[in-house]
Short mmCIF file of C-alpha atoms in Angstrom, two decimals:
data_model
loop_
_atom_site.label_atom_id
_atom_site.label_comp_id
_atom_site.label_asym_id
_atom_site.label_seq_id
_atom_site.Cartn_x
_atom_site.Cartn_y
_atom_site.Cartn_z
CA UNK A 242 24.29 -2.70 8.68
CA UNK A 243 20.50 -3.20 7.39
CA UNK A 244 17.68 -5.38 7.84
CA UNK A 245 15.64 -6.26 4.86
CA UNK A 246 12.01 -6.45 5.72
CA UNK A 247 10.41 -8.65 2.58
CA UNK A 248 6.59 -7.84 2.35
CA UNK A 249 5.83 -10.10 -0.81
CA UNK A 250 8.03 -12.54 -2.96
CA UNK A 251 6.90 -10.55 -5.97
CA UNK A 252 7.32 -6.87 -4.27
CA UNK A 253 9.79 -4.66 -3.79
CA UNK A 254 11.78 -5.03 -0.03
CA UNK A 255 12.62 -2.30 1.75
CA UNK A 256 15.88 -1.78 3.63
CA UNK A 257 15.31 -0.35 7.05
CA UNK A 258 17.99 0.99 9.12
CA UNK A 259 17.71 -1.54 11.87
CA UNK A 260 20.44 -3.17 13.29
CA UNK A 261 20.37 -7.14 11.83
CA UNK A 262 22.06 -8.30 15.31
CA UNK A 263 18.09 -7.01 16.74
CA UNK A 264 16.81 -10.51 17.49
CA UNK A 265 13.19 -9.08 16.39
CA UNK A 266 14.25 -6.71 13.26
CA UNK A 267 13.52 -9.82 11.03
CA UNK A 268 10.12 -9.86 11.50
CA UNK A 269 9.78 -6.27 12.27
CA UNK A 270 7.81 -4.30 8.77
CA UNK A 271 9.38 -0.63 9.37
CA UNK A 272 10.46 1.76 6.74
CA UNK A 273 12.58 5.04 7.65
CA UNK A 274 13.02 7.92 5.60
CA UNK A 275 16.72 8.70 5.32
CA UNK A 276 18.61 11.36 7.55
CA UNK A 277 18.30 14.69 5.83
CA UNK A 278 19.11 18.42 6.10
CA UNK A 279 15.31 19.25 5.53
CA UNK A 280 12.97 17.26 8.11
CA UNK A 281 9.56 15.71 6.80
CA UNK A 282 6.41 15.45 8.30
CA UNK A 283 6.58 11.98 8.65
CA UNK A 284 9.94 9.87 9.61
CA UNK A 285 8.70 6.35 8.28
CA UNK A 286 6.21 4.10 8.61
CA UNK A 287 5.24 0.82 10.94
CA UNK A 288 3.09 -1.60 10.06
CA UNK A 289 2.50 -3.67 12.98
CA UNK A 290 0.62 -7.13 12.91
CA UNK A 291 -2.03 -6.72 15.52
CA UNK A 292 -3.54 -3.24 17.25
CA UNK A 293 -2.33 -5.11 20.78
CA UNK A 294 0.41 -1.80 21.88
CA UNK A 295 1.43 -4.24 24.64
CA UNK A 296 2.49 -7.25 22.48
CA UNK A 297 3.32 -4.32 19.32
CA UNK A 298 5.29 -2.14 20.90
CA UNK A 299 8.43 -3.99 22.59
CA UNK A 300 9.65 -4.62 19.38
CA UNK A 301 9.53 -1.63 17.78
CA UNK A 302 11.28 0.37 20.62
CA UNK A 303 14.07 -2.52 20.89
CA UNK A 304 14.77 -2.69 17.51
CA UNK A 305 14.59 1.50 17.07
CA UNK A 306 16.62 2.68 20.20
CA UNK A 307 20.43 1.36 19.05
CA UNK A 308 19.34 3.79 16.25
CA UNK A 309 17.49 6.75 17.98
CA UNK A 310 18.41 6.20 21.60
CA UNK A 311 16.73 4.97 24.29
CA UNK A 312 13.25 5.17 23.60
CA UNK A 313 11.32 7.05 26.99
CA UNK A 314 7.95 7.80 25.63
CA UNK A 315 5.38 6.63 23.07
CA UNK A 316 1.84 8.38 22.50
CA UNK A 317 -0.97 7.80 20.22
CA UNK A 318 -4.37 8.43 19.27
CA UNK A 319 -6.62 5.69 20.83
CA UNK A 320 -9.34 5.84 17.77
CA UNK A 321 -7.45 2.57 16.58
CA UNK A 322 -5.95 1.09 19.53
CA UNK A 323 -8.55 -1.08 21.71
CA UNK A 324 -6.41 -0.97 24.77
CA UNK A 325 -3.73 1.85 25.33
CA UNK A 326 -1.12 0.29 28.38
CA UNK A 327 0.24 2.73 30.52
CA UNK A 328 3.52 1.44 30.26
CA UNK A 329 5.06 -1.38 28.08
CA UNK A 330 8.41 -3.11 29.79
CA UNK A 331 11.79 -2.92 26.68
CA UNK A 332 14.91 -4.52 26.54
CA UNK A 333 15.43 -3.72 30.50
CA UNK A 334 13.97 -0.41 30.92
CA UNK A 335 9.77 0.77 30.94
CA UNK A 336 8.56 3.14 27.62
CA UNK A 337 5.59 5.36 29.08
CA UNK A 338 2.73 5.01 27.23
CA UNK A 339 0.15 8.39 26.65
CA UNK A 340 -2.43 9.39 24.45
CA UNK A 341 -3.87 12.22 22.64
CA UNK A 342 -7.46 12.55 21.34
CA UNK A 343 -8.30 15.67 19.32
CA UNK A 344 -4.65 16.77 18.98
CA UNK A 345 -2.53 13.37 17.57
CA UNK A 346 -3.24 12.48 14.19
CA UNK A 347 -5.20 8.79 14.19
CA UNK A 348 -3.07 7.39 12.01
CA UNK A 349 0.37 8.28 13.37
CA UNK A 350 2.65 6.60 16.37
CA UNK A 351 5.04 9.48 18.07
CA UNK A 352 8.07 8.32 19.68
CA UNK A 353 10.07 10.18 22.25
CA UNK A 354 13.95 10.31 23.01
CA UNK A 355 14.56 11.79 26.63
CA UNK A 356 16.97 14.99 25.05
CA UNK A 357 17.52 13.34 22.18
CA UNK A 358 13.99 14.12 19.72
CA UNK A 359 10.90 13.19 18.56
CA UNK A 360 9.64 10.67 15.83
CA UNK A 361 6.26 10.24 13.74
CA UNK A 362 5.59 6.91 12.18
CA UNK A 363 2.53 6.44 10.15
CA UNK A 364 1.07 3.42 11.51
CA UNK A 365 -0.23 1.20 8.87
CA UNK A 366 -3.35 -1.15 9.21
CA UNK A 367 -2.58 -4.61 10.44
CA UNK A 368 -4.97 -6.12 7.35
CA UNK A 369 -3.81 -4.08 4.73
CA UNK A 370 -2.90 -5.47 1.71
CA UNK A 371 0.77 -5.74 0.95
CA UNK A 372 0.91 -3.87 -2.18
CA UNK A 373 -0.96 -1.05 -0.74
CA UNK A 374 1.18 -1.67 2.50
CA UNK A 375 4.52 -1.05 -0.05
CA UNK A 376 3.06 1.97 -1.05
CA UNK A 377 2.01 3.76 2.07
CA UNK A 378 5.16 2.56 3.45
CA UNK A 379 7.57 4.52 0.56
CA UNK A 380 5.34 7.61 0.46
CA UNK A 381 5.49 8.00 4.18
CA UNK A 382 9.61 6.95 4.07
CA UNK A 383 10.07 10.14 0.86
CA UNK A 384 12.46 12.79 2.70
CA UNK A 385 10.78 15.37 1.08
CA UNK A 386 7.02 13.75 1.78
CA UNK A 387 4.65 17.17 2.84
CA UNK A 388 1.52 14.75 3.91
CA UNK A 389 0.35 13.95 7.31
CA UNK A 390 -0.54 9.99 8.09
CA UNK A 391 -4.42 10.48 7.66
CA UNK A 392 -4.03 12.09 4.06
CA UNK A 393 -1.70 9.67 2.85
CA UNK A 394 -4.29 7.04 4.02
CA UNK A 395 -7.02 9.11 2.18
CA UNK A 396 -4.78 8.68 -1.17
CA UNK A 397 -4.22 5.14 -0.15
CA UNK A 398 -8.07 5.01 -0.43
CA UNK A 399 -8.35 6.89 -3.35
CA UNK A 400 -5.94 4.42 -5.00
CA UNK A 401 -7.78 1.23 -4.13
CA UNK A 402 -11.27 2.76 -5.17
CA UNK A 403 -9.76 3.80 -8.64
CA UNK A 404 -8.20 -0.01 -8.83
CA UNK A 405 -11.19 -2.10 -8.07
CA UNK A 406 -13.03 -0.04 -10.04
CA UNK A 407 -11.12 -0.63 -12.94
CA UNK A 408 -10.97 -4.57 -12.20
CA UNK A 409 -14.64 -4.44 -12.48
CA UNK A 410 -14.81 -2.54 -15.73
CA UNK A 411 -12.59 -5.16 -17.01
CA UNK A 412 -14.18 -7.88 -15.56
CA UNK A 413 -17.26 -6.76 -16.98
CA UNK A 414 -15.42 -6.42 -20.16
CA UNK A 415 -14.25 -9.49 -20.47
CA UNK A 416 -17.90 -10.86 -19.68
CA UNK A 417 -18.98 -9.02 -22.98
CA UNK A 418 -16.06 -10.54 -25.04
CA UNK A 419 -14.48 -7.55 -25.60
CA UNK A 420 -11.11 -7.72 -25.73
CA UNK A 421 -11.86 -10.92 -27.99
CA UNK A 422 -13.69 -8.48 -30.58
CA UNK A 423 -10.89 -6.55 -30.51
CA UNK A 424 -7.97 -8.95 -31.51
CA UNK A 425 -8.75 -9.49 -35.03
CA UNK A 426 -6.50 -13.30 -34.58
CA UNK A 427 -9.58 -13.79 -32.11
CA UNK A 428 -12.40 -13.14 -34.31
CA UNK A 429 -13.71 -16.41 -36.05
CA UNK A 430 -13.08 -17.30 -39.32
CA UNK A 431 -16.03 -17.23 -41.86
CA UNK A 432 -15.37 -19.63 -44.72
CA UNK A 433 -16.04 -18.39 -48.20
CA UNK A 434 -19.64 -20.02 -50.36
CA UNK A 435 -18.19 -21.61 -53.16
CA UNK A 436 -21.42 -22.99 -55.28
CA UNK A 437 -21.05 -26.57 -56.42
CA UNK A 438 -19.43 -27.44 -59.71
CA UNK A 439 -16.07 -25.61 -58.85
CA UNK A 440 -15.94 -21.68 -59.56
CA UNK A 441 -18.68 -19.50 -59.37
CA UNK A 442 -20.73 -19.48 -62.41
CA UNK A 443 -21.09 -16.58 -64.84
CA UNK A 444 -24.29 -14.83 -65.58
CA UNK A 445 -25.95 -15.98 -68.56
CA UNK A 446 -25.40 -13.07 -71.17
CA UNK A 447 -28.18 -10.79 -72.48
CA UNK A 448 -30.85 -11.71 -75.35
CA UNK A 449 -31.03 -8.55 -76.93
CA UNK A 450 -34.47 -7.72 -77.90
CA UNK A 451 -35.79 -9.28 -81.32
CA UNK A 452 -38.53 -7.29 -83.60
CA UNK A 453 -42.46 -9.23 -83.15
CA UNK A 454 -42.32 -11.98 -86.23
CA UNK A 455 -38.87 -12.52 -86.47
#
């Protein structure tokens, strides 16, 4: 069974491979690459709603172990976590809690399965935006991804910066009128001079030249 996690009425829902009996999978935003012969870099992606691990981090473990295992150990790189717990209590058991400075990437979660495997998640901002959220989320969920979580955040950025610079061309566009001098069913109409008395009125012929006392 699946749990649909809807990020935007008008955006494309992904289908995680949660179990939909998970009291929390509803409101859990997770995507999962599919099981496949040739492992990524990168199993999926969470994007959690605050950077509180202790409040965060129950819910992804509960909702992730009828599908991994029992989750034993989570680590992360504290650059973007204000407060790193040393252990967080789930579904009946503890899940140790570690971090890694220089050697875990900033941007990803790794989750441990006592003799069962490891998992990277790239961890998505809290305030992201949702259609840049639905994109991180797929590229980090492609079985054949080859990007770690930072550069897929640096093309993430790349994206945005090529998009609001493009809204501002427009916008400045549009300030100039130009799409409107472009559309010729935009342009006004310029009404033709007709001279009064009807149709335009002919030249007068030419007097050809008469000889002096004629």
């Amino acid at each position: 069974m699946t749990a649909t996690t809807t990020l935007s009425p008008t955006l494309e829902a992904f289908e995680d491979r949660l179990p939909s009996s998970s009291p929390t999978s509803s409101s859990l935003r997770l995507s999962l690459a599919p099981v496949g012969p040739a492992p990524a870099l990168l199993d999926g992606a969470w994007w959690p709603r605050s950077r509180d691990l202790g409040a965060e981090l129950p819910t992804l473990t509960a909702a992730l172990e009828p599908l991994w295992g029992r989750i034993t150990r989570v680590t992360v790189n504290p650059t973007h976590w204000p407060v790193v717990p040393r252990k967080v209590p789930v579904a009946g058991h503890v899940v140790k809690v570690g971090w890694f400075l220089p050697e875990q990437d900033p941007h990803e979660l790794l989750l441990l399965s006592y003799h069962l495997g490891r998992w990277n998640l790239l961890v998505v901002p809290p305030p992201t935006d949702p259609v840049e959220a639905v994109w991180l989320m797929a590229a980090a969920s492609d079985p054949l991804g080859t990007s770690t979580a930072s550069r897929l955040m640096e093309q993430a950025a790349r994206r945005r910066t090529v998009t609001e610079t493009d809204r501002a061309v427009e916008a400045v566009w549009d300030s100039e009128g130009g799409h409107g001098a472009l559309d010729p069913a935009a342009r006004p109409r310029i009404p033709a001079v007709v001279p009064r008395g009807g149709d335009q009125a002919a030249a007068p012929a030419a007097t050809p030249n008469r000889p002096k006392g004629m």
